[in-house]
Amino acid sequence: MSKTKTTAHSGCKLQGFFRIQITEAGQIVGDSGWRENQVTNDGILKYLTTPLTGGAANAVSHMALGTGGAPASNDTALNGEITHAANDRKAVSTSIVSSRTAQFTAAFNSVDSFLTATANLSNIGLFATSTTAVGTILAGNTYTSSAVATNQNVNATYQIRFASA
């Protein structure tokens, strides 16, 4: 008689999704649709693993846009991060969409002068600080480059979803 050993498995998968909408005069003039992102190694360490072991927790408080490529696993800023105004990283509004989904939204408004000239925006990231070029990206990625003029707004929604692996 042979014995088969069974092992219980449980897992959790972390995914991020974002959506960028460009508006002008109250009308949507560009929409990325929902896009999956890259969760960074340093983001998992500093936002999830470290707090579980009693270390200081990072909490997502700001979102940034940029003109570069996808973030590396240890980046502290986005490639080509927009840094024209003092408040380029925007504070996020947070909500819990479901028991496994946290949502972050931010509005990059033309009246805030987040752009001083037309720019081709192509990346996004979530951060725990408003200060550009520092911090740790929890998640971020690129999307099809979109030209944004100084009279346009960018509305961004980011979701971090936990799913069974």
Short mmCIF file of N, CA and C in Angstrom, two decimals:
data_model
loop_
_atom_site.label_atom_id
_atom_site.label_comp_id
_atom_site.label_asym_id
_atom_site.label_seq_id
_atom_site.Cartn_x
_atom_site.Cartn_y
_atom_site.Cartn_z
N MET A 1 0.84 -1.17 0.00
CA MET A 1 0.00 0.00 0.00
C MET A 1 0.89 1.23 0.00
N SER A 2 0.63 2.13 -0.90
CA SER A 2 1.45 3.34 -0.93
C SER A 2 0.67 4.50 -0.32
N LYS A 3 1.42 5.33 0.33
CA LYS A 3 0.81 6.51 0.93
C LYS A 3 1.13 7.72 0.05
N THR A 4 0.14 8.51 -0.19
CA THR A 4 0.34 9.75 -0.93
C THR A 4 0.24 10.90 0.04
N LYS A 5 1.25 11.70 0.05
CA LYS A 5 1.25 12.86 0.94
C LYS A 5 0.63 14.03 0.19
N THR A 6 -0.31 14.66 0.81
CA THR A 6 -0.91 15.85 0.22
C THR A 6 -0.51 17.06 1.03
N THR A 7 -0.30 18.11 0.34
CA THR A 7 0.07 19.36 0.98
C THR A 7 -0.96 20.41 0.62
N ALA A 8 -1.43 21.11 1.62
CA ALA A 8 -2.38 22.19 1.37
C ALA A 8 -1.61 23.39 0.83
N HIS A 9 -2.13 23.96 -0.20
CA HIS A 9 -1.50 25.14 -0.78
C HIS A 9 -2.47 26.31 -0.73
N SER A 10 -1.94 27.43 -0.45
CA SER A 10 -2.72 28.65 -0.56
C SER A 10 -1.78 29.71 -1.06
N GLY A 11 -2.29 30.56 -1.85
CA GLY A 11 -1.41 31.58 -2.40
C GLY A 11 -2.17 32.85 -2.65
N CYS A 12 -1.43 33.87 -2.86
CA CYS A 12 -2.01 35.17 -3.13
C CYS A 12 -1.20 35.82 -4.24
N LYS A 13 -1.88 36.34 -5.21
CA LYS A 13 -1.23 37.02 -6.33
C LYS A 13 -1.58 38.49 -6.26
N LEU A 14 -0.58 39.33 -6.40
CA LEU A 14 -0.75 40.77 -6.36
C LEU A 14 -0.69 41.29 -7.78
N GLN A 15 -1.72 42.00 -8.21
CA GLN A 15 -1.76 42.59 -9.54
C GLN A 15 -2.18 44.04 -9.43
N GLY A 16 -1.66 44.84 -10.31
CA GLY A 16 -2.08 46.22 -10.38
C GLY A 16 -2.63 46.53 -11.75
N PHE A 17 -3.62 47.40 -11.78
CA PHE A 17 -4.23 47.82 -13.03
C PHE A 17 -4.42 49.33 -12.98
N PHE A 18 -4.21 49.99 -14.10
CA PHE A 18 -4.39 51.43 -14.13
C PHE A 18 -5.16 51.85 -15.37
N ARG A 19 -5.72 53.06 -15.28
CA ARG A 19 -6.43 53.64 -16.41
C ARG A 19 -6.15 55.13 -16.41
N ILE A 20 -5.79 55.66 -17.57
CA ILE A 20 -5.51 57.09 -17.75
C ILE A 20 -6.56 57.66 -18.69
N GLN A 21 -7.16 58.78 -18.30
CA GLN A 21 -8.09 59.47 -19.18
C GLN A 21 -7.65 60.93 -19.30
N ILE A 22 -7.56 61.41 -20.53
CA ILE A 22 -7.22 62.80 -20.80
C ILE A 22 -8.52 63.52 -21.11
N THR A 23 -8.74 64.66 -20.42
CA THR A 23 -9.96 65.42 -20.65
C THR A 23 -9.64 66.84 -21.07
N GLU A 24 -10.54 67.40 -21.86
CA GLU A 24 -10.44 68.79 -22.28
C GLU A 24 -11.86 69.35 -22.35
N ALA A 25 -12.08 70.45 -21.68
CA ALA A 25 -13.39 71.10 -21.63
C ALA A 25 -14.47 70.11 -21.19
N GLY A 26 -14.15 69.26 -20.22
CA GLY A 26 -15.11 68.32 -19.66
C GLY A 26 -15.38 67.08 -20.50
N GLN A 27 -14.70 66.92 -21.62
CA GLN A 27 -14.89 65.77 -22.50
C GLN A 27 -13.66 64.87 -22.48
N ILE A 28 -13.85 63.56 -22.50
CA ILE A 28 -12.73 62.62 -22.58
C ILE A 28 -12.21 62.63 -24.00
N VAL A 29 -10.92 62.96 -24.15
CA VAL A 29 -10.30 63.01 -25.49
C VAL A 29 -9.25 61.90 -25.66
N GLY A 30 -8.98 61.15 -24.62
CA GLY A 30 -8.05 60.02 -24.68
C GLY A 30 -8.31 59.09 -23.52
N ASP A 31 -8.21 57.78 -23.75
CA ASP A 31 -8.47 56.79 -22.71
C ASP A 31 -7.59 55.57 -22.97
N SER A 32 -6.77 55.22 -22.00
CA SER A 32 -5.87 54.07 -22.15
C SER A 32 -6.60 52.74 -22.00
N GLY A 33 -7.79 52.75 -21.40
CA GLY A 33 -8.43 51.50 -21.01
C GLY A 33 -7.67 50.92 -19.83
N TRP A 34 -8.18 49.85 -19.24
CA TRP A 34 -7.50 49.24 -18.11
C TRP A 34 -6.28 48.49 -18.60
N ARG A 35 -5.13 48.75 -17.97
CA ARG A 35 -3.85 48.13 -18.34
C ARG A 35 -3.24 47.50 -17.10
N GLU A 36 -2.64 46.30 -17.26
CA GLU A 36 -1.96 45.66 -16.14
C GLU A 36 -0.58 46.28 -15.96
N ASN A 37 -0.11 46.30 -14.74
CA ASN A 37 1.16 46.94 -14.43
C ASN A 37 2.22 45.97 -13.96
N GLN A 38 3.34 46.54 -13.57
CA GLN A 38 4.44 45.81 -12.95
C GLN A 38 4.50 46.20 -11.49
N VAL A 39 4.45 45.23 -10.59
CA VAL A 39 4.66 45.48 -9.17
C VAL A 39 6.14 45.28 -8.93
N THR A 40 6.80 46.25 -8.31
CA THR A 40 8.25 46.17 -8.16
C THR A 40 8.66 45.33 -6.97
N ASN A 41 9.86 44.75 -7.03
CA ASN A 41 10.41 43.97 -5.92
C ASN A 41 10.54 44.83 -4.67
N ASP A 42 11.10 46.04 -4.83
CA ASP A 42 11.24 46.93 -3.67
C ASP A 42 9.87 47.37 -3.16
N GLY A 43 8.89 47.49 -4.05
CA GLY A 43 7.53 47.83 -3.62
C GLY A 43 6.94 46.76 -2.73
N ILE A 44 7.07 45.50 -3.13
CA ILE A 44 6.57 44.40 -2.31
C ILE A 44 7.28 44.38 -0.96
N LEU A 45 8.60 44.57 -0.97
CA LEU A 45 9.38 44.58 0.27
C LEU A 45 8.91 45.69 1.21
N LYS A 46 8.85 46.92 0.70
CA LYS A 46 8.61 48.06 1.58
C LYS A 46 7.14 48.32 1.90
N TYR A 47 6.23 47.91 1.03
CA TYR A 47 4.81 48.14 1.27
C TYR A 47 4.11 46.95 1.91
N LEU A 48 4.63 45.72 1.70
CA LEU A 48 3.93 44.53 2.19
C LEU A 48 4.76 43.69 3.16
N THR A 49 5.95 43.28 2.77
CA THR A 49 6.74 42.36 3.58
C THR A 49 7.25 43.01 4.87
N THR A 50 7.86 44.17 4.78
CA THR A 50 8.42 44.83 5.96
C THR A 50 7.36 45.10 7.03
N PRO A 51 6.19 45.64 6.69
CA PRO A 51 5.18 45.84 7.74
C PRO A 51 4.72 44.54 8.41
N LEU A 52 4.70 43.44 7.66
CA LEU A 52 4.28 42.16 8.24
C LEU A 52 5.27 41.66 9.30
N THR A 53 6.52 42.11 9.22
CA THR A 53 7.52 41.69 10.20
C THR A 53 7.77 42.75 11.26
N GLY A 54 6.87 43.74 11.34
CA GLY A 54 6.97 44.75 12.38
C GLY A 54 7.75 45.99 11.99
N GLY A 55 8.22 46.05 10.76
CA GLY A 55 8.95 47.23 10.31
C GLY A 55 8.01 48.36 9.93
N ALA A 56 8.58 49.50 9.69
CA ALA A 56 7.79 50.68 9.32
C ALA A 56 7.08 50.43 7.98
N ALA A 57 5.81 50.77 7.95
CA ALA A 57 5.01 50.55 6.75
C ALA A 57 5.06 51.74 5.81
N ASN A 58 5.11 51.46 4.54
CA ASN A 58 4.89 52.48 3.52
C ASN A 58 3.43 52.39 3.12
N ALA A 59 2.79 53.52 2.93
CA ALA A 59 1.41 53.54 2.45
C ALA A 59 1.36 54.41 1.20
N VAL A 60 0.64 53.96 0.21
CA VAL A 60 0.51 54.73 -1.03
C VAL A 60 -0.19 56.04 -0.70
N SER A 61 0.44 57.15 -1.06
CA SER A 61 -0.15 58.47 -0.83
C SER A 61 -0.13 59.34 -2.07
N HIS A 62 0.71 58.99 -3.07
CA HIS A 62 0.86 59.85 -4.25
C HIS A 62 1.02 59.03 -5.53
N MET A 63 0.68 59.67 -6.62
CA MET A 63 0.80 59.08 -7.94
C MET A 63 1.61 60.04 -8.81
N ALA A 64 2.40 59.48 -9.72
CA ALA A 64 3.20 60.30 -10.63
C ALA A 64 2.99 59.85 -12.06
N LEU A 65 3.19 60.77 -12.99
CA LEU A 65 3.19 60.50 -14.42
C LEU A 65 4.56 60.85 -14.97
N GLY A 66 4.93 60.22 -16.08
CA GLY A 66 6.22 60.51 -16.69
C GLY A 66 6.19 60.27 -18.19
N THR A 67 7.36 60.50 -18.79
CA THR A 67 7.49 60.39 -20.25
C THR A 67 8.41 59.26 -20.66
N GLY A 68 8.80 58.40 -19.72
CA GLY A 68 9.78 57.35 -20.02
C GLY A 68 9.19 55.97 -20.09
N GLY A 69 10.06 54.99 -19.81
CA GLY A 69 9.69 53.58 -19.90
C GLY A 69 9.23 53.01 -18.57
N ALA A 70 9.13 51.69 -18.54
CA ALA A 70 8.68 50.98 -17.34
C ALA A 70 9.70 51.11 -16.22
N PRO A 71 9.25 51.16 -14.97
CA PRO A 71 10.19 51.26 -13.86
C PRO A 71 10.94 49.95 -13.62
N ALA A 72 12.18 50.09 -13.17
CA ALA A 72 12.96 48.92 -12.74
C ALA A 72 12.48 48.52 -11.35
N SER A 73 12.85 47.34 -10.91
CA SER A 73 12.36 46.83 -9.63
C SER A 73 12.86 47.63 -8.43
N ASN A 74 13.88 48.46 -8.61
CA ASN A 74 14.42 49.24 -7.48
C ASN A 74 14.41 50.74 -7.75
N ASP A 75 13.64 51.20 -8.73
CA ASP A 75 13.59 52.63 -9.03
C ASP A 75 12.96 53.43 -7.89
N THR A 76 13.43 54.67 -7.73
CA THR A 76 12.84 55.58 -6.76
C THR A 76 12.03 56.67 -7.45
N ALA A 77 12.09 56.72 -8.76
CA ALA A 77 11.31 57.69 -9.54
C ALA A 77 10.97 57.05 -10.87
N LEU A 78 10.02 57.64 -11.55
CA LEU A 78 9.69 57.18 -12.90
C LEU A 78 10.70 57.71 -13.89
N ASN A 79 10.97 56.97 -14.94
CA ASN A 79 11.78 57.49 -16.03
C ASN A 79 11.03 58.67 -16.64
N GLY A 80 11.69 59.82 -16.72
CA GLY A 80 11.05 61.00 -17.27
C GLY A 80 9.94 61.56 -16.42
N GLU A 81 10.01 61.33 -15.09
CA GLU A 81 8.93 61.80 -14.20
C GLU A 81 8.71 63.30 -14.36
N ILE A 82 7.45 63.70 -14.44
CA ILE A 82 7.09 65.11 -14.60
C ILE A 82 7.47 65.85 -13.32
N THR A 83 8.30 66.88 -13.47
CA THR A 83 8.78 67.63 -12.29
C THR A 83 8.73 69.14 -12.53
N HIS A 84 7.77 69.60 -13.31
CA HIS A 84 7.70 71.03 -13.62
C HIS A 84 7.19 71.88 -12.47
N ALA A 85 6.25 71.37 -11.70
CA ALA A 85 5.65 72.15 -10.61
C ALA A 85 6.01 71.51 -9.28
N ALA A 86 5.82 72.26 -8.21
CA ALA A 86 6.17 71.77 -6.88
C ALA A 86 5.32 70.57 -6.47
N ASN A 87 4.15 70.44 -7.06
CA ASN A 87 3.25 69.35 -6.65
C ASN A 87 2.96 68.39 -7.81
N ASP A 88 4.01 67.95 -8.50
CA ASP A 88 3.81 67.07 -9.64
C ASP A 88 3.31 65.70 -9.26
N ARG A 89 3.79 65.14 -8.17
CA ARG A 89 3.19 63.91 -7.67
C ARG A 89 1.89 64.33 -6.99
N LYS A 90 0.83 63.74 -7.41
CA LYS A 90 -0.47 64.13 -6.89
C LYS A 90 -0.90 63.23 -5.75
N ALA A 91 -1.47 63.84 -4.72
CA ALA A 91 -2.04 63.08 -3.62
C ALA A 91 -3.19 62.24 -4.17
N VAL A 92 -3.30 61.02 -3.68
CA VAL A 92 -4.35 60.12 -4.16
C VAL A 92 -5.53 60.11 -3.19
N SER A 93 -6.69 59.87 -3.75
CA SER A 93 -7.87 59.54 -2.96
C SER A 93 -7.92 58.03 -2.95
N THR A 94 -8.22 57.44 -1.81
CA THR A 94 -8.21 55.99 -1.70
C THR A 94 -9.61 55.46 -1.42
N SER A 95 -9.83 54.24 -1.85
CA SER A 95 -11.08 53.55 -1.53
C SER A 95 -10.83 52.05 -1.60
N ILE A 96 -11.70 51.30 -0.99
CA ILE A 96 -11.65 49.85 -1.08
C ILE A 96 -12.82 49.44 -1.96
N VAL A 97 -12.49 48.89 -3.13
CA VAL A 97 -13.50 48.53 -4.12
C VAL A 97 -14.16 47.20 -3.75
N SER A 98 -13.36 46.29 -3.22
CA SER A 98 -13.85 45.00 -2.74
C SER A 98 -12.88 44.54 -1.67
N SER A 99 -13.14 43.39 -1.05
CA SER A 99 -12.25 42.94 0.03
C SER A 99 -10.84 42.67 -0.46
N ARG A 100 -10.65 42.56 -1.78
CA ARG A 100 -9.33 42.27 -2.34
C ARG A 100 -8.83 43.34 -3.30
N THR A 101 -9.46 44.51 -3.31
CA THR A 101 -9.04 45.56 -4.25
C THR A 101 -8.99 46.92 -3.58
N ALA A 102 -7.79 47.52 -3.59
CA ALA A 102 -7.61 48.90 -3.14
C ALA A 102 -7.53 49.79 -4.38
N GLN A 103 -8.19 50.94 -4.33
CA GLN A 103 -8.19 51.85 -5.49
C GLN A 103 -7.62 53.21 -5.10
N PHE A 104 -6.84 53.76 -6.01
CA PHE A 104 -6.21 55.08 -5.83
C PHE A 104 -6.55 55.93 -7.05
N THR A 105 -7.01 57.15 -6.82
CA THR A 105 -7.32 58.05 -7.94
C THR A 105 -6.60 59.38 -7.73
N ALA A 106 -6.23 60.00 -8.84
CA ALA A 106 -5.57 61.31 -8.79
C ALA A 106 -5.96 62.10 -10.02
N ALA A 107 -6.02 63.42 -9.85
CA ALA A 107 -6.33 64.32 -10.97
C ALA A 107 -5.15 65.26 -11.18
N PHE A 108 -4.58 65.21 -12.36
CA PHE A 108 -3.51 66.11 -12.76
C PHE A 108 -4.18 67.20 -13.59
N ASN A 109 -4.49 68.34 -12.96
CA ASN A 109 -5.29 69.38 -13.60
C ASN A 109 -4.43 70.47 -14.23
N SER A 110 -4.89 70.96 -15.36
CA SER A 110 -4.15 72.01 -16.07
C SER A 110 -3.99 73.25 -15.21
N VAL A 111 -4.98 73.56 -14.36
CA VAL A 111 -4.87 74.76 -13.50
C VAL A 111 -3.75 74.65 -12.49
N ASP A 112 -3.27 73.43 -12.23
CA ASP A 112 -2.14 73.23 -11.31
C ASP A 112 -0.80 73.37 -12.02
N SER A 113 -0.83 73.61 -13.35
CA SER A 113 0.38 73.75 -14.16
C SER A 113 1.31 72.55 -14.01
N PHE A 114 0.75 71.34 -14.03
CA PHE A 114 1.60 70.17 -13.91
C PHE A 114 2.43 69.99 -15.17
N LEU A 115 2.04 70.63 -16.26
CA LEU A 115 2.84 70.67 -17.48
C LEU A 115 3.06 72.12 -17.88
N THR A 116 4.25 72.44 -18.37
CA THR A 116 4.53 73.79 -18.87
C THR A 116 4.56 73.83 -20.38
N ALA A 117 4.52 72.66 -21.00
CA ALA A 117 4.48 72.53 -22.46
C ALA A 117 3.87 71.17 -22.78
N THR A 118 3.42 70.99 -24.00
CA THR A 118 2.88 69.70 -24.41
C THR A 118 3.91 68.61 -24.14
N ALA A 119 3.45 67.48 -23.61
CA ALA A 119 4.35 66.36 -23.31
C ALA A 119 3.70 65.06 -23.77
N ASN A 120 4.53 64.09 -24.12
CA ASN A 120 4.06 62.76 -24.48
C ASN A 120 4.18 61.87 -23.25
N LEU A 121 3.09 61.75 -22.51
CA LEU A 121 3.08 60.95 -21.30
C LEU A 121 3.02 59.47 -21.65
N SER A 122 3.78 58.66 -20.90
CA SER A 122 3.83 57.23 -21.24
C SER A 122 4.03 56.30 -20.05
N ASN A 123 4.10 56.83 -18.81
CA ASN A 123 4.23 55.93 -17.67
C ASN A 123 3.56 56.51 -16.44
N ILE A 124 3.35 55.64 -15.47
CA ILE A 124 2.62 55.99 -14.25
C ILE A 124 3.21 55.18 -13.10
N GLY A 125 3.11 55.70 -11.87
CA GLY A 125 3.60 54.97 -10.71
C GLY A 125 2.92 55.40 -9.43
N LEU A 126 2.89 54.51 -8.45
CA LEU A 126 2.36 54.79 -7.12
C LEU A 126 3.50 54.91 -6.13
N PHE A 127 3.42 55.91 -5.24
CA PHE A 127 4.50 56.23 -4.30
C PHE A 127 3.96 56.50 -2.90
N ALA A 128 4.87 56.53 -1.92
CA ALA A 128 4.54 56.86 -0.53
C ALA A 128 5.03 58.25 -0.16
N THR A 129 5.40 59.07 -1.14
CA THR A 129 5.89 60.41 -0.86
C THR A 129 5.54 61.35 -2.01
N SER A 130 5.43 62.62 -1.67
CA SER A 130 5.14 63.63 -2.70
C SER A 130 6.42 64.13 -3.37
N THR A 131 7.55 63.89 -2.74
CA THR A 131 8.83 64.40 -3.24
C THR A 131 9.29 63.60 -4.45
N THR A 132 9.54 64.30 -5.56
CA THR A 132 9.99 63.62 -6.76
C THR A 132 11.41 63.13 -6.60
N ALA A 133 11.76 62.07 -7.30
CA ALA A 133 13.08 61.45 -7.34
C ALA A 133 13.46 60.74 -6.05
N VAL A 134 12.52 60.54 -5.13
CA VAL A 134 12.79 59.76 -3.93
C VAL A 134 11.60 58.84 -3.66
N GLY A 135 11.80 57.90 -2.77
CA GLY A 135 10.73 57.00 -2.40
C GLY A 135 10.91 55.66 -3.08
N THR A 136 9.89 54.85 -3.01
CA THR A 136 9.90 53.55 -3.65
C THR A 136 8.61 53.39 -4.42
N ILE A 137 8.71 52.95 -5.63
CA ILE A 137 7.52 52.70 -6.44
C ILE A 137 6.92 51.37 -6.00
N LEU A 138 5.65 51.39 -5.60
CA LEU A 138 4.97 50.12 -5.33
C LEU A 138 4.69 49.43 -6.66
N ALA A 139 4.12 50.17 -7.58
CA ALA A 139 3.73 49.60 -8.86
C ALA A 139 3.75 50.70 -9.92
N GLY A 140 3.99 50.30 -11.15
CA GLY A 140 3.98 51.25 -12.25
C GLY A 140 4.17 50.54 -13.56
N ASN A 141 3.94 51.26 -14.64
CA ASN A 141 4.17 50.68 -15.95
C ASN A 141 4.03 51.75 -17.01
N THR A 142 4.18 51.30 -18.24
CA THR A 142 4.05 52.20 -19.39
C THR A 142 2.71 51.95 -20.07
N TYR A 143 2.36 52.87 -20.92
CA TYR A 143 1.19 52.75 -21.77
C TYR A 143 1.50 53.47 -23.07
N THR A 144 0.65 53.32 -24.05
CA THR A 144 0.88 53.97 -25.33
C THR A 144 0.98 55.46 -25.10
N SER A 145 2.06 56.05 -25.57
CA SER A 145 2.33 57.47 -25.38
C SER A 145 1.15 58.32 -25.85
N SER A 146 0.78 59.30 -25.01
CA SER A 146 -0.32 60.20 -25.33
C SER A 146 0.14 61.63 -25.18
N ALA A 147 -0.06 62.44 -26.23
CA ALA A 147 0.29 63.86 -26.16
C ALA A 147 -0.74 64.57 -25.29
N VAL A 148 -0.25 65.31 -24.31
CA VAL A 148 -1.12 66.07 -23.42
C VAL A 148 -0.68 67.53 -23.48
N ALA A 149 -1.64 68.42 -23.74
CA ALA A 149 -1.37 69.85 -23.82
C ALA A 149 -1.58 70.50 -22.46
N THR A 150 -1.12 71.72 -22.31
CA THR A 150 -1.20 72.41 -21.03
C THR A 150 -2.64 72.77 -20.65
N ASN A 151 -3.57 72.73 -21.59
CA ASN A 151 -4.97 73.03 -21.27
C ASN A 151 -5.80 71.76 -21.03
N GLN A 152 -5.14 70.62 -20.90
CA GLN A 152 -5.83 69.36 -20.69
C GLN A 152 -5.54 68.81 -19.29
N ASN A 153 -6.47 68.00 -18.80
CA ASN A 153 -6.34 67.35 -17.51
C ASN A 153 -6.08 65.86 -17.73
N VAL A 154 -5.46 65.23 -16.75
CA VAL A 154 -5.28 63.79 -16.79
C VAL A 154 -5.87 63.21 -15.50
N ASN A 155 -6.84 62.33 -15.66
CA ASN A 155 -7.44 61.63 -14.53
C ASN A 155 -6.91 60.21 -14.54
N ALA A 156 -6.42 59.76 -13.39
CA ALA A 156 -5.81 58.44 -13.32
C ALA A 156 -6.44 57.63 -12.20
N THR A 157 -6.71 56.37 -12.50
CA THR A 157 -7.24 55.42 -11.52
C THR A 157 -6.30 54.23 -11.50
N TYR A 158 -5.94 53.79 -10.30
CA TYR A 158 -5.03 52.67 -10.13
C TYR A 158 -5.65 51.71 -9.15
N GLN A 159 -5.68 50.44 -9.48
CA GLN A 159 -6.18 49.42 -8.56
C GLN A 159 -5.09 48.40 -8.26
N ILE A 160 -4.98 48.04 -7.01
CA ILE A 160 -4.12 46.93 -6.59
C ILE A 160 -5.07 45.83 -6.15
N ARG A 161 -4.97 44.69 -6.85
CA ARG A 161 -5.88 43.57 -6.61
C ARG A 161 -5.13 42.37 -6.06
N PHE A 162 -5.71 41.75 -5.06
CA PHE A 162 -5.18 40.52 -4.50
C PHE A 162 -6.08 39.38 -4.96
N ALA A 163 -5.49 38.38 -5.59
CA ALA A 163 -6.27 37.26 -6.11
C ALA A 163 -5.65 35.97 -5.63
N SER A 164 -6.43 34.93 -5.58
CA SER A 164 -5.92 33.61 -5.23
C SER A 164 -5.00 33.14 -6.33
N ALA A 165 -3.84 32.61 -5.95
CA ALA A 165 -2.87 32.16 -6.95
C ALA A 165 -3.23 30.79 -7.47
#
